[in-house]
Tab-separated table of C-alpha atoms and ligand atoms in Angstrom:
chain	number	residue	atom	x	y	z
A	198	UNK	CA	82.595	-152.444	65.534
A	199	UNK	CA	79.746	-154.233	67.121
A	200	UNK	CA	80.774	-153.351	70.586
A	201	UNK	CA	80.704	-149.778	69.615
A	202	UNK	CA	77.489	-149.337	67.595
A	203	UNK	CA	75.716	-150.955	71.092
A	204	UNK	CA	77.688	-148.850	73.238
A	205	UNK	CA	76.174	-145.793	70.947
A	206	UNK	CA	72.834	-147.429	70.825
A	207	UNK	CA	72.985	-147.643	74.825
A	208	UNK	CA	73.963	-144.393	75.188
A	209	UNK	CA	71.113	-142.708	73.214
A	210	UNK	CA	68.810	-144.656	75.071
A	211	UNK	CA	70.234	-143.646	78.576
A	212	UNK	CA	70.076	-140.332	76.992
A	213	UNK	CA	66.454	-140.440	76.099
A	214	UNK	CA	65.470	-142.129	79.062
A	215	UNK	CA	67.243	-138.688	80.935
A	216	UNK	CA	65.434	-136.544	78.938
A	217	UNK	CA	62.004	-138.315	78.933
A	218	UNK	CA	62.092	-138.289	82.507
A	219	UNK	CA	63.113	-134.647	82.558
A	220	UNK	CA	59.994	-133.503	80.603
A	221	UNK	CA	57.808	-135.352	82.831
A	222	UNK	CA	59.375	-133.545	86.419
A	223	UNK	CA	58.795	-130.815	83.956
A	224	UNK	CA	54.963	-131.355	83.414
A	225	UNK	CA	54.351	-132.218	86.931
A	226	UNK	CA	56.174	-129.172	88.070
A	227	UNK	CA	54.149	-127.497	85.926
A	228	UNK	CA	50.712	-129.162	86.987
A	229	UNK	CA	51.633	-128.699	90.961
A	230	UNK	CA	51.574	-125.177	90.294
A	231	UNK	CA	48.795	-125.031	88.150
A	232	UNK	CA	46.724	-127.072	90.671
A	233	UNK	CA	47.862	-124.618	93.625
A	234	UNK	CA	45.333	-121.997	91.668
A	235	UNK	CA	42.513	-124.128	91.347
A	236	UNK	CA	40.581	-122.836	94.434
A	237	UNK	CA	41.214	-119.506	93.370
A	238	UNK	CA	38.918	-116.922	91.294
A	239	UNK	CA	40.726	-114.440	88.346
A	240	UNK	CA	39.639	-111.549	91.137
A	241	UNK	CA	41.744	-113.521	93.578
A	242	UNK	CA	44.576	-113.683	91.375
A	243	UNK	CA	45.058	-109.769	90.574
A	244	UNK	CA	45.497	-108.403	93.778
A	245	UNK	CA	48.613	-107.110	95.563
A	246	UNK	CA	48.235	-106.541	99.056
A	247	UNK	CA	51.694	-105.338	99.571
A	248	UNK	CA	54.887	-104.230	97.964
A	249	UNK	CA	56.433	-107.762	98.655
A	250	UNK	CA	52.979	-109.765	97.694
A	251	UNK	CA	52.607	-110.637	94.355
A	252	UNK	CA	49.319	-111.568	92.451
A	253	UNK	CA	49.323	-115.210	91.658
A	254	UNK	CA	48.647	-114.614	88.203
A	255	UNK	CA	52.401	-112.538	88.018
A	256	UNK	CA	53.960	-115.885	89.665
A	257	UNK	CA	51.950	-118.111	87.352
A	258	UNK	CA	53.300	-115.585	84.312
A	259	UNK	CA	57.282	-114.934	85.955
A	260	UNK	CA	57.710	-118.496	86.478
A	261	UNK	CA	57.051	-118.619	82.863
A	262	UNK	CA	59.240	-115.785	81.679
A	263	UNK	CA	62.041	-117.698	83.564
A	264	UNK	CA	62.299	-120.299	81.364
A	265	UNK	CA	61.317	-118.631	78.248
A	266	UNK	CA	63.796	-116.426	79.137
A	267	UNK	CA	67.125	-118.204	80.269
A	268	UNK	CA	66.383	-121.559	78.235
A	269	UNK	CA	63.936	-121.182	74.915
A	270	UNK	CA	65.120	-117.923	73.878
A	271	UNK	CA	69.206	-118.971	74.295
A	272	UNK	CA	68.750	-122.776	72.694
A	273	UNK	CA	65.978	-123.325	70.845
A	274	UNK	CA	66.469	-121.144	67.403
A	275	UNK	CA	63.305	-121.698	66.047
A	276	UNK	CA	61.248	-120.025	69.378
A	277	UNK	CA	58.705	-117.960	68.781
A	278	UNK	CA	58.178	-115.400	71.664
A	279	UNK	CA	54.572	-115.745	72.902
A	280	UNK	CA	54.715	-111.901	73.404
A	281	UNK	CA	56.851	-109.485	73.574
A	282	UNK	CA	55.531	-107.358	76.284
A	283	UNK	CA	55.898	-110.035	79.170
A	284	UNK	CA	59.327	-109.890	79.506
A	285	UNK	CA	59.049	-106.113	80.852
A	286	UNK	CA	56.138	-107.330	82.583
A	287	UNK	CA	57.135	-110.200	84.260
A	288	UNK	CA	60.891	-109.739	84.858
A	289	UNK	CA	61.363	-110.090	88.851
A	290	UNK	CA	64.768	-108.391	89.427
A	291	UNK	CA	67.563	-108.989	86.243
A	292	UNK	CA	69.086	-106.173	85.505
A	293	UNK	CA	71.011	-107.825	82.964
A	294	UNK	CA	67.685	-109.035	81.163
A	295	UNK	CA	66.294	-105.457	80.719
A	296	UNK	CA	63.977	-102.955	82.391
A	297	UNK	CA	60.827	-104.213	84.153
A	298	UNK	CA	57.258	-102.805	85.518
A	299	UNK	CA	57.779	-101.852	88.893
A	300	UNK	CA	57.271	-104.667	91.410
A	301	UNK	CA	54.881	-102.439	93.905
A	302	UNK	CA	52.459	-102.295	90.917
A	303	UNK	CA	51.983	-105.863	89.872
A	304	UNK	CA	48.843	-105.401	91.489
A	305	UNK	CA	47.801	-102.903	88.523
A	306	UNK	CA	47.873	-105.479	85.833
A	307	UNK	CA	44.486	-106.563	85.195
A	308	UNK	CA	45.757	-107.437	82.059
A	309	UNK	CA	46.904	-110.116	80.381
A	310	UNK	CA	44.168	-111.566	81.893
A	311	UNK	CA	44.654	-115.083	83.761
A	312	UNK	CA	43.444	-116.588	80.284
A	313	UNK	CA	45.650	-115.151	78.417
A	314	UNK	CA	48.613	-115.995	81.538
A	315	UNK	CA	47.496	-119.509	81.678
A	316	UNK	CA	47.719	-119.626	77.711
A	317	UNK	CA	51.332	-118.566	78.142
A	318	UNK	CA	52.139	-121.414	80.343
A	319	UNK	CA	50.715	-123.787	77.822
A	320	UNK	CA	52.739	-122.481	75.232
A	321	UNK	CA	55.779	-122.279	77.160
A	322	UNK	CA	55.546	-125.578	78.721
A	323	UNK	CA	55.399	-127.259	74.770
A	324	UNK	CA	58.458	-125.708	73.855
A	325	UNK	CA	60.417	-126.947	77.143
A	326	UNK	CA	58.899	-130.263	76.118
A	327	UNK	CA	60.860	-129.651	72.528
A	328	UNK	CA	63.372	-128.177	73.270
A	329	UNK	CA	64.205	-131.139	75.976
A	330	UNK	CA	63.617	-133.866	73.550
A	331	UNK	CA	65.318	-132.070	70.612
A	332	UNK	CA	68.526	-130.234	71.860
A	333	UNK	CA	72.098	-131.031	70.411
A	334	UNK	CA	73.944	-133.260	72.819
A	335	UNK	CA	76.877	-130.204	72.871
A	336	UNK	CA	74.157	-128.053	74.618
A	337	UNK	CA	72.542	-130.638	76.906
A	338	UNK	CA	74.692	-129.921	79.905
A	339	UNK	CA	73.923	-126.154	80.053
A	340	UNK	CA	70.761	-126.343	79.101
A	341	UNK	CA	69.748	-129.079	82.052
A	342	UNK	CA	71.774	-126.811	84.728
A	343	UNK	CA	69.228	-124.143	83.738
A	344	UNK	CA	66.349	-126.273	83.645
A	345	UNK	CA	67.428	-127.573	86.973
A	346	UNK	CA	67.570	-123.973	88.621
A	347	UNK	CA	64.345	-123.515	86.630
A	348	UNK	CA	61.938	-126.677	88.623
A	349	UNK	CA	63.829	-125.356	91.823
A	350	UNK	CA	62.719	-121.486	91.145
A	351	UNK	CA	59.253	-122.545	90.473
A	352	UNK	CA	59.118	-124.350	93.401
A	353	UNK	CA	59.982	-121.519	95.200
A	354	UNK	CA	57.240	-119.680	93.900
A	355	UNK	CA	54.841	-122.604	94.596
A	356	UNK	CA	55.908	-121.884	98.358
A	357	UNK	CA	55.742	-117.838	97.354
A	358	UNK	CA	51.694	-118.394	95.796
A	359	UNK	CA	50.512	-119.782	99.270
A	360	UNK	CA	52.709	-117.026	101.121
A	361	UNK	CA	51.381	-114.135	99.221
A	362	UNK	CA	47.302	-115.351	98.720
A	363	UNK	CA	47.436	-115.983	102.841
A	364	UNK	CA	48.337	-112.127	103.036
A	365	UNK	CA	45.868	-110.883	100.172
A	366	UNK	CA	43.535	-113.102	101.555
A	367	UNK	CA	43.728	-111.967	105.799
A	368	UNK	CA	42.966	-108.596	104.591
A	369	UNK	CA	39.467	-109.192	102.937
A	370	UNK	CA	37.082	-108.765	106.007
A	371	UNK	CA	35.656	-112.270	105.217
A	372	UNK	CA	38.372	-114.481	105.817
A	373	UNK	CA	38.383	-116.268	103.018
A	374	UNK	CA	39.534	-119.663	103.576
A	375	UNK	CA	42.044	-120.935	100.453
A	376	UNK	CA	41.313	-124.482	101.182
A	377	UNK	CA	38.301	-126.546	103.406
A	378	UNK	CA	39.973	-126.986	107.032
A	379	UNK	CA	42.027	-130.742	107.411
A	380	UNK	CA	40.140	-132.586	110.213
A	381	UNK	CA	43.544	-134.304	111.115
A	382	UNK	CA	45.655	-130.884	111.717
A	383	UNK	CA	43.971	-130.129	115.492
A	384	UNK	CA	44.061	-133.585	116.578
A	385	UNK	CA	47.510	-133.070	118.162
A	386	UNK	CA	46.845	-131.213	121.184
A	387	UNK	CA	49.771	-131.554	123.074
A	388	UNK	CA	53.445	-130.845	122.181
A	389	UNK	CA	56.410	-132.816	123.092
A	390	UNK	CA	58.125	-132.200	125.992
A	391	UNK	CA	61.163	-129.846	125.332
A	392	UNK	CA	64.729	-130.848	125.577
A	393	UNK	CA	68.027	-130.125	124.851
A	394	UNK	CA	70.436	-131.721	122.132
A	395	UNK	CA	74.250	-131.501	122.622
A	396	UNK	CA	76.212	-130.939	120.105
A	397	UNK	CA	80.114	-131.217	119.643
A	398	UNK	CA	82.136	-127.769	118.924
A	399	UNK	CA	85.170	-127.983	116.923
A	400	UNK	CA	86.441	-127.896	113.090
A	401	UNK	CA	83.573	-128.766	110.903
A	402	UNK	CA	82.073	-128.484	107.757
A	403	UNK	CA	78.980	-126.800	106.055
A	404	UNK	CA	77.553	-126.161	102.558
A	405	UNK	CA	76.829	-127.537	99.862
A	406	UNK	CA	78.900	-131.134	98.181
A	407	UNK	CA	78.161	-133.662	95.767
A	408	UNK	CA	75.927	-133.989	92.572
A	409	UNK	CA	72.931	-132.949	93.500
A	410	UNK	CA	70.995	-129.732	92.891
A	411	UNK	CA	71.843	-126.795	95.040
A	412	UNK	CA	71.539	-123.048	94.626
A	413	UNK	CA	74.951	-121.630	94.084
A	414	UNK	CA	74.388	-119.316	97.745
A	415	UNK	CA	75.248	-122.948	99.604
A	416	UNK	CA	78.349	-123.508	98.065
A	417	UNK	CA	81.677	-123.565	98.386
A	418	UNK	CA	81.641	-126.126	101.412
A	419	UNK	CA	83.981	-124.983	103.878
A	420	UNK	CA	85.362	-125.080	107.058
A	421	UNK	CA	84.271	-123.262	110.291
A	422	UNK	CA	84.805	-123.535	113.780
A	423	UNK	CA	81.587	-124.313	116.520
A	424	UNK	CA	81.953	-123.676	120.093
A	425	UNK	CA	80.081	-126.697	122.060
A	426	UNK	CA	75.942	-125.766	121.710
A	427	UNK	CA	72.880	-127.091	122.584
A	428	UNK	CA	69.943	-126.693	120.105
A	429	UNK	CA	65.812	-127.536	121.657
A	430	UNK	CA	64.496	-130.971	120.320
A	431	UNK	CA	61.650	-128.846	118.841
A	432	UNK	CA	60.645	-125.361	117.779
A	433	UNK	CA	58.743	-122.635	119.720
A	434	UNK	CA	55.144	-123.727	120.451
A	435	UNK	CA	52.334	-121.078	120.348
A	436	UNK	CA	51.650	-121.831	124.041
A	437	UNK	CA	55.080	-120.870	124.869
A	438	UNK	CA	54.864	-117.886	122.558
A	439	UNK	CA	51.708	-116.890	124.583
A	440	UNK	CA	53.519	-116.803	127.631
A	441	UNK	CA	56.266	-114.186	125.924
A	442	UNK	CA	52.980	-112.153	125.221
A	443	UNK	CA	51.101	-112.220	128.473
A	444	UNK	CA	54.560	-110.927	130.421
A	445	UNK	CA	54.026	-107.938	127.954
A	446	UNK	CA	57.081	-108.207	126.136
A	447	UNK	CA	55.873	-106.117	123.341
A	448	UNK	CA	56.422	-103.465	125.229
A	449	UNK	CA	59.542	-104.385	127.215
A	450	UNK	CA	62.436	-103.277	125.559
A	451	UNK	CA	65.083	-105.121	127.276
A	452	UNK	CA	64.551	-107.979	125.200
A	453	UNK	CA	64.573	-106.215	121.624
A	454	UNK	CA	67.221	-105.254	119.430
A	455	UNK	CA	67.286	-101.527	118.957
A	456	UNK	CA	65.740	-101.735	115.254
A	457	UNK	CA	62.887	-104.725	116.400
A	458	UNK	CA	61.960	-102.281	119.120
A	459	UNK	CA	61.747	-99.376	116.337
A	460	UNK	CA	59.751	-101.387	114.215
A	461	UNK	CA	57.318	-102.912	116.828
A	462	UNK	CA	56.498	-99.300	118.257
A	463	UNK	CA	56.297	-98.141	114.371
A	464	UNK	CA	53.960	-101.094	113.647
A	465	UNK	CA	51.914	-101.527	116.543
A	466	UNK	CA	53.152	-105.030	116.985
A	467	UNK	CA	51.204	-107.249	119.838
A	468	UNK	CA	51.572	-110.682	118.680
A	469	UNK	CA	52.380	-112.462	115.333
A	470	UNK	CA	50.925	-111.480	112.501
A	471	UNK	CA	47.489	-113.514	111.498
A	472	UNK	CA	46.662	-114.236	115.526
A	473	UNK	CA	43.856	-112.679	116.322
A	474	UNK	CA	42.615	-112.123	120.104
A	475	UNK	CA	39.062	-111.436	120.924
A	476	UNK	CA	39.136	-110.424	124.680
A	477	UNK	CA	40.077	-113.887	126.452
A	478	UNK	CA	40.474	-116.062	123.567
A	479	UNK	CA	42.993	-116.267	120.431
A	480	UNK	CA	42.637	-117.741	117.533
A	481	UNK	CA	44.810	-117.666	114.123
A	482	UNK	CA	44.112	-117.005	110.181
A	483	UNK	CA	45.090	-120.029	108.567
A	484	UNK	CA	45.138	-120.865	104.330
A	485	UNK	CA	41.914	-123.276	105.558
A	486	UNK	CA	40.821	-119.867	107.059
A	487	UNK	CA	40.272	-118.755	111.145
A	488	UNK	CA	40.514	-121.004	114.267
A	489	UNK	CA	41.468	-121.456	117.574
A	490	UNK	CA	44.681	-121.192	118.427
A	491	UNK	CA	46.260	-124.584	119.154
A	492	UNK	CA	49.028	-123.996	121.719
A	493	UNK	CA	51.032	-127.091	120.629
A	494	UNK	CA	51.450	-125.998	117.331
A	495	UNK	CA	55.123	-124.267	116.146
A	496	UNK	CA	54.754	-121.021	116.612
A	497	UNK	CA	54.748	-118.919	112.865
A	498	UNK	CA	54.330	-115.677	110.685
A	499	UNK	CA	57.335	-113.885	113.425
A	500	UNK	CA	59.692	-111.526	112.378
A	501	UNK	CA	63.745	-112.070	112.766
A	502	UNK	CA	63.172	-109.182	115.605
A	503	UNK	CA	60.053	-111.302	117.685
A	504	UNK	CA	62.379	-114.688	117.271
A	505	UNK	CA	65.208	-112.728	118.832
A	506	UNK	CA	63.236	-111.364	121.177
A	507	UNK	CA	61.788	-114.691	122.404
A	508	UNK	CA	65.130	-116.102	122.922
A	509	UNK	CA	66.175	-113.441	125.251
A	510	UNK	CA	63.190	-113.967	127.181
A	511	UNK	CA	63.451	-117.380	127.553
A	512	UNK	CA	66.984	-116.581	128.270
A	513	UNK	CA	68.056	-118.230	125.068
A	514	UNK	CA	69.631	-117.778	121.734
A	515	UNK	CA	69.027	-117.959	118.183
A	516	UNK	CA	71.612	-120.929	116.580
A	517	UNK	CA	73.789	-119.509	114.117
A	518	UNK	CA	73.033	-121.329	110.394
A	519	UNK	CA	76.230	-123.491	110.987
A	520	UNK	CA	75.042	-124.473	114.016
A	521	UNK	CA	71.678	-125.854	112.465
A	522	UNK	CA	73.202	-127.222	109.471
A	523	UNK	CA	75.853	-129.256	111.830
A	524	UNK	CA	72.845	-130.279	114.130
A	525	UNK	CA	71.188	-131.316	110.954
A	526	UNK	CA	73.207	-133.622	110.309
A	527	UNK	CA	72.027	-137.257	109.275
A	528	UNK	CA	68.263	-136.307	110.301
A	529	UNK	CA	66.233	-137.456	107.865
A	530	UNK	CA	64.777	-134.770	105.529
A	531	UNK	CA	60.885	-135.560	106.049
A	532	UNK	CA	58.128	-133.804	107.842
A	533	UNK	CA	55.242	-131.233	107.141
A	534	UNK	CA	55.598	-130.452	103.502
A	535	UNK	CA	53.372	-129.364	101.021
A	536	UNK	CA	52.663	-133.318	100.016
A	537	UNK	CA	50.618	-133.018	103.638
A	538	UNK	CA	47.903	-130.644	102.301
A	539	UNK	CA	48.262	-129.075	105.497
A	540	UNK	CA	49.809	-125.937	104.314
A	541	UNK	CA	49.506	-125.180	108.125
A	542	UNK	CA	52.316	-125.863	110.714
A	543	UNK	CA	51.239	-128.683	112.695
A	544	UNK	CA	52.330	-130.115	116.496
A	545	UNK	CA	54.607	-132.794	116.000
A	546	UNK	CA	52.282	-136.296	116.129
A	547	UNK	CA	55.189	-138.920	115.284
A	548	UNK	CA	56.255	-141.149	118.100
A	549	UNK	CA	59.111	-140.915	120.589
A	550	UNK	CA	61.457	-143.066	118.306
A	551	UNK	CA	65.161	-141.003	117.030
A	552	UNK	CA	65.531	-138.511	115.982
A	553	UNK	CA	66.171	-136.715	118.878
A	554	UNK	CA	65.738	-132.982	117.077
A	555	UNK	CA	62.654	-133.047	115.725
A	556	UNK	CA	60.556	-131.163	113.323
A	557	UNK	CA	63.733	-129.468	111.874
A	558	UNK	CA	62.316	-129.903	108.781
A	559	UNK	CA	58.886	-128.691	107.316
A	560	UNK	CA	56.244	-127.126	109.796
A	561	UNK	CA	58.215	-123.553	109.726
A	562	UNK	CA	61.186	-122.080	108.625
A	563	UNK	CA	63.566	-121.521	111.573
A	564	UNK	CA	65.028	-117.920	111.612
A	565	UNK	CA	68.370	-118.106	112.535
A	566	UNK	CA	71.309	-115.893	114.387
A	567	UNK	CA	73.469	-115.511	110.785
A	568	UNK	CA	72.926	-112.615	108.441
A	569	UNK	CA	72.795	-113.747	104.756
A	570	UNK	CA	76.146	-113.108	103.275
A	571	UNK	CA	78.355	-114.963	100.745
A	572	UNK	CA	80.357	-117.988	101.803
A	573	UNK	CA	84.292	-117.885	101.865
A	574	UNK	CA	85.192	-117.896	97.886
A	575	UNK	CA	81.317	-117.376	96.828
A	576	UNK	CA	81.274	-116.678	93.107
A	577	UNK	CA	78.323	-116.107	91.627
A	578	UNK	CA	77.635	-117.194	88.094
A	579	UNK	CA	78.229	-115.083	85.505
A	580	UNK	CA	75.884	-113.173	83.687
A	581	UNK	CA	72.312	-112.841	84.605
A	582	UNK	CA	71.701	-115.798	86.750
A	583	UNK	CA	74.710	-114.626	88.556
A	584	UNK	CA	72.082	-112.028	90.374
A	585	UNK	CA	69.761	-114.998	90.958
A	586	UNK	CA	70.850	-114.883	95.004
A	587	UNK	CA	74.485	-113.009	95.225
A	588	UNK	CA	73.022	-109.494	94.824
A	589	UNK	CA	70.545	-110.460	97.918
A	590	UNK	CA	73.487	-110.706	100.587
A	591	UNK	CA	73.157	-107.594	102.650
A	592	UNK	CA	70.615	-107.049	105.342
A	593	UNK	CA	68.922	-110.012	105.271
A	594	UNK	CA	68.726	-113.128	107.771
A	595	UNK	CA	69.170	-116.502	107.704
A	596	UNK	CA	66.308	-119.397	107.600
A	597	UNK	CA	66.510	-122.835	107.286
A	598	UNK	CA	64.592	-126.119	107.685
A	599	UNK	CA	61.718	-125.331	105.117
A	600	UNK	CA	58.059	-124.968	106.327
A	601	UNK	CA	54.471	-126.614	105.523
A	602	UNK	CA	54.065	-124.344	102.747
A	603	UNK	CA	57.603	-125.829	101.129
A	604	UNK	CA	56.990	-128.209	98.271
A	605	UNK	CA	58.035	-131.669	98.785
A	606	UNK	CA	61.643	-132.411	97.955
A	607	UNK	CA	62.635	-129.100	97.796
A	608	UNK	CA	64.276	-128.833	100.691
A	609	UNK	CA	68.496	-129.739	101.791
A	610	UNK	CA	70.240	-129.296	104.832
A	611	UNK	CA	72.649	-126.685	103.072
A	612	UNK	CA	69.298	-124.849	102.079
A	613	UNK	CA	69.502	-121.059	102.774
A	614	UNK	CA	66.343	-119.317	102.796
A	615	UNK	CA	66.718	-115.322	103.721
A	616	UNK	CA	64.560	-112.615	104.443
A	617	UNK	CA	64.524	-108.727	105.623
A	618	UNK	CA	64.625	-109.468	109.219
A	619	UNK	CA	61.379	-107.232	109.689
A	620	UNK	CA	59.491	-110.115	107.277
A	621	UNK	CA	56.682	-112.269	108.698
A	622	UNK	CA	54.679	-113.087	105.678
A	623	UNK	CA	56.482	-115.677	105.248
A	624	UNK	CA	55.758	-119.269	107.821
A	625	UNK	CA	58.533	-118.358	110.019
A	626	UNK	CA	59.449	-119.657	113.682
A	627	UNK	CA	62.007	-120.019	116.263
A	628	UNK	CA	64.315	-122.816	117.626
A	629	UNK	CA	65.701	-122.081	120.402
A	630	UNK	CA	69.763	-122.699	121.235
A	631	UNK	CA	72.209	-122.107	124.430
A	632	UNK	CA	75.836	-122.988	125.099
A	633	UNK	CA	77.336	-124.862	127.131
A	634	UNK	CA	80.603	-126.670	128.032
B	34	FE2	FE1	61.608	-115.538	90.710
């Protein structure tokens, strides 16, 4: 009887160790956010530059929603609903959760003010910190699965805030700069020499196995079959971008696909977007605002159609995701994250040591050759998290590899990131691949 009322004991305080160490990644999820908006004014936070841009203050509010939404409102009985309105207002995309305001006119909502947002988040973050600590045992499970995919979807709007206040902010004649310049980020001048990795064909293996958290796009794990590859020890530089651009391959269209060509006439397309070229000289609009262009920095803000186009230049390829994700492999998952304070991809400073492929993680997301589509016996989840990713799976593209804007510990090797393939707000680059054997 003894035994048991330990083993009981024990368990109820590995239990509230869990959950005491769930509300604090909680509250420093929360805070990471929160400090991301600390440079920025309540003007700043309104505006909408584009149809995909959205004003900080709607992340700061959606993020919210989310877990009010799929979490308070489903466990915690005794919620109280800090108001009504948001949910129309700061629904993303669940059509099972209801109607919404329409996502080109986020922009429009100069109310609730950021106050009033911010006092959301406070009251929303207390009642995760209850509900946590206070939720039957029966329910735990569920309810951490959903706070789970709730820390990983706020991270994703952590990287989403930088993305979208770069854009807002490259279209204010000033220039604002987000953040002061970091001395260390132009020390690098040169890049590493290129070369080329092989890598095995055959039967292998990609997705998503194991415990840990992973959105329910990189699962099941599966089988597929590689021809031999090679893959570049490191991505495009904006030196060898530069040399794409001086041949005048924006307006060669050998090199494009028949839609990139379409949409670099349509868009008047020269370079990628936030370089700037005054006669002789480039430079680039950066969150620590304009400067010279270092040429042995990745190369970022390219579309799917500019990455493709590179490669056939070069005489190159994209790598297909499976290809990456095999490549991947054992290579450790650091690099230039947000944890950096960079929130600028940098040229690669670490020494000559293994491994051999570097930079495949952080610095920028690598577009690669595979459009976004579900993986052999892909269910989504029921209900509305179900459309959290499967409803996504048509004309989109393939990144992986996470970028300087990516928050720290975010990122996997079965990570799928996808995009419209005409995107390039977000920090996107190239690595380059070729067969062989
Ligand atoms: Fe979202």
């Amino acid at each position: 009887m003894g035994d048991i009322v330990l083993e009981v004991a024990v368990h109820e305080e590995a239990c509230g160790a869990d959950r005491r160490g769930a509300v604090e990644r909680f509250e420093a999820l929360r805070r990471e956010t929160e400090s991301l908006t600390a440079n920025l004014t309540a003007e700043d936070q309104s505006i909408q530059s584009m149809p995909d841009v959205s004003p900080t203050k709607w992340h700061l509010g959606h993020t919210t929603w989310f877990f009010e939404t799929f979490l308070l409102a489903r466990f915690d009985p005794d919620y109280r609903v800090f108001d009504p309105a948001f949910g129309y207002l700061f629904n993303s995309y669940y059509e099972a959760v209801g109607p919404r305001h329409p996502r080109p006119e986020r922009g429009l909502l100069s109310r609730p003010t950021v106050d009033i947002v911010m006092a959301y988040r406070d009251h929303v973050s207390s009642a995760m910190a209850r509900l946590i600590e206070r939720v039957a045992e029966p329910e735990w499970n569920e309810v951490v699965t959903l706070f789970e995919l709730g820390i990983h979807h706020e991270q994703q709007h952590q990287e989403l805030i930088l993305m979208d206040i770069k854009h807002v902010f490259s279209l204010n004649p000033l220039l604002p700069a987000y953040q002061a310049p970091q001395l260390q980020v132009q020390v690098q001048a040169t890049a590493h020499p290129l070369s080329w990795v092989d890598c095995d064909g055959g039967l292998k293996e990609i997705g998503h196995s194991g415990t840990g958290f992973a959105f329910d796009n990189e699962s099941p794990r599966h089988k597929i079959w590689l021809e031999p590859f090679r893959l570049a020890s490191r991505p495009v530089t904006c030196g060898e971008y530069l040399g794409f651009i001086e041949e005048a391959s924006y307006s060669r269209p050998e090199f494009w696909l028949s839609d990139g060509w379409a949409t670099v006439r349509e868009q008047g397309w020269e370079a990628p977007l936030y370089w700037l070229r005054e006669g002789e000289e480039w430079s680039v609009f950066t969150l620590s605002g304009r400067r010279r262009l270092n040429m042995a920095e990745p190369v970022c803000h390219l579309s799917f159609y500019e990455a493709d186009a590179f490669a056939r230049w070069a005489g190159k390829r994209l790598p297909t995701e499976a290809e990456w994700e095999t490549a991947a492999g054992d290579v450790p998952i650091s690099g230039n994250f947000t944890d950096r304070g960079h929130f600028h991809p940098c040229a690669d400073g670490s020494s000559d040591a293994i491994p051999q492929l570097r930079q495949m993680y952080g610095d920028v997301w690598e577009w690669t050759a595979s459009p976004y589509t579900a993986y052999p016996r892909f269910r989504p989840a029921g209900g509305a998290i179900g459309e959290y990713n499967g409803k996504f799976m048509c004309n989109q593209i393939v990144l992986r590899g996470g970028s300087a804007i990516t928050p720290t510990g975010h990122i996997r090797a079965t990570y799928r990131n996808f995009f419209p393939p005409s995107a390039r707000w977000a920090f996107a680059g190239l690595r380059l691949a070729e067969d062989f054997g």
